[in-house]
Amino acid sequence: SLIREGWQNIMIPMMVDILAETPTRETREDLADVVADFVSRLTGKQTIYQMIRLAEEVTNRGGKAEEPLVYKHRYHDMLWDRIEGRVAGLKEGAIAPDSMMVPGVAGMLEALRSRGVTLFLASGTDLVYVQDEVAALELSSLFDGGIYGALDQHEQFSKQMLMNEIITTHNLSGSELVVLGDGYVEIEECRRVGGIAVGVASDEVERVGIDEWKRTRLIEAGADIIIPEFREWQRLTAYLFGDE
């Protein structure tokens, strides 16, 4: 989904503003570097973990931190101001679903389903938003394994927990599990359990080509394959199934 394209441009400045209010001597540029690093490393985990880290950074600089949930709700409100029109446009039919998705992803999902693959969707975004946005993109029926997202009781869900459950329930091993994503966390967790990790280093603005910053991060996380988007989904599907 590209509905939330630009979320980093909401989260990072918000965090810099908060940290700049502490008794720190760091410049805003210094703070932005610190924030960008931990935000990127926690991308893929539930949003609350980025806010937990923010609270720790505030405390470390001598500030009085809010509860992480307070920061999370503030961020959600700010992000919603940016994306509300996109969601409404999808639901009203004024925006085509394809324009709010990484190119080729619908074809990729349908190809996997046609080969009997069970599809799971897992997001660090709150579950209520994930379900709403997947429905707006008209993709809900493809995820026969279920749709998962963050909960306020964050200890009740994680991508690691879900992967372990999938492996145990379906008695999978190694390359029987494939993870496709652009988050550091899901790639790292996939490699931990011996699955095939496909890093999607998509340029979310131009919707074509590689985002080099994402590519570097995904390689660091251990991605087996890096793709720019899913325009060559036929080739990727064939490769995953050993057809070429």
Short mmCIF file of C-alpha atoms in Angstrom, two decimals, residues 1-4 85-107 109-110 132-140 142 207:
data_model
loop_
_atom_site.label_atom_id
_atom_site.label_comp_id
_atom_site.label_asym_id
_atom_site.label_seq_id
_atom_site.Cartn_x
_atom_site.Cartn_y
_atom_site.Cartn_z
CA SER A 1 0.00 0.00 0.00
CA LEU A 2 1.09 3.56 -0.73
CA ILE A 3 -1.78 5.12 1.20
CA ARG A 4 0.63 6.05 3.99
CA GLY A 85 -8.35 12.29 1.48
CA ARG A 86 -6.66 9.24 -0.01
CA VAL A 87 -8.76 6.79 1.99
CA ALA A 88 -11.97 8.71 1.28
CA GLY A 89 -11.12 8.89 -2.42
CA LEU A 90 -10.61 5.12 -2.59
CA LYS A 91 -13.89 4.41 -0.85
CA GLU A 92 -15.81 6.86 -3.05
CA GLY A 93 -14.25 5.54 -6.27
CA ALA A 94 -12.55 8.84 -7.05
CA ILE A 95 -9.09 7.27 -6.67
CA ALA A 96 -8.18 4.03 -8.44
CA PRO A 97 -6.82 1.36 -6.07
CA ASP A 98 -3.88 0.67 -8.41
CA SER A 99 -2.64 4.23 -7.90
CA MET A 100 -2.32 3.62 -4.15
CA MET A 101 -0.43 0.33 -4.43
CA VAL A 102 3.15 -0.62 -5.22
CA PRO A 103 2.96 -1.37 -8.97
CA GLY A 104 2.29 -5.02 -9.81
CA VAL A 105 1.47 -6.13 -6.26
CA ALA A 106 -2.10 -7.20 -7.06
CA GLY A 107 -0.82 -9.45 -9.87
CA LEU A 109 -0.77 -11.70 -4.83
CA GLU A 110 -3.17 -13.29 -7.30
CA ASP A 132 -9.92 -0.39 6.68
CA GLU A 133 -7.21 0.44 4.15
CA VAL A 134 -6.91 -3.10 2.76
CA ALA A 135 -10.68 -3.08 2.23
CA ALA A 136 -10.45 0.31 0.51
CA LEU A 137 -7.84 -1.21 -1.84
CA GLU A 138 -10.21 -4.15 -2.51
CA LEU A 139 -7.60 -6.73 -1.47
CA SER A 140 -9.10 -8.21 1.70
CA LEU A 142 -6.80 -12.38 -1.07
CA ARG A 207 6.42 4.51 -8.03
#
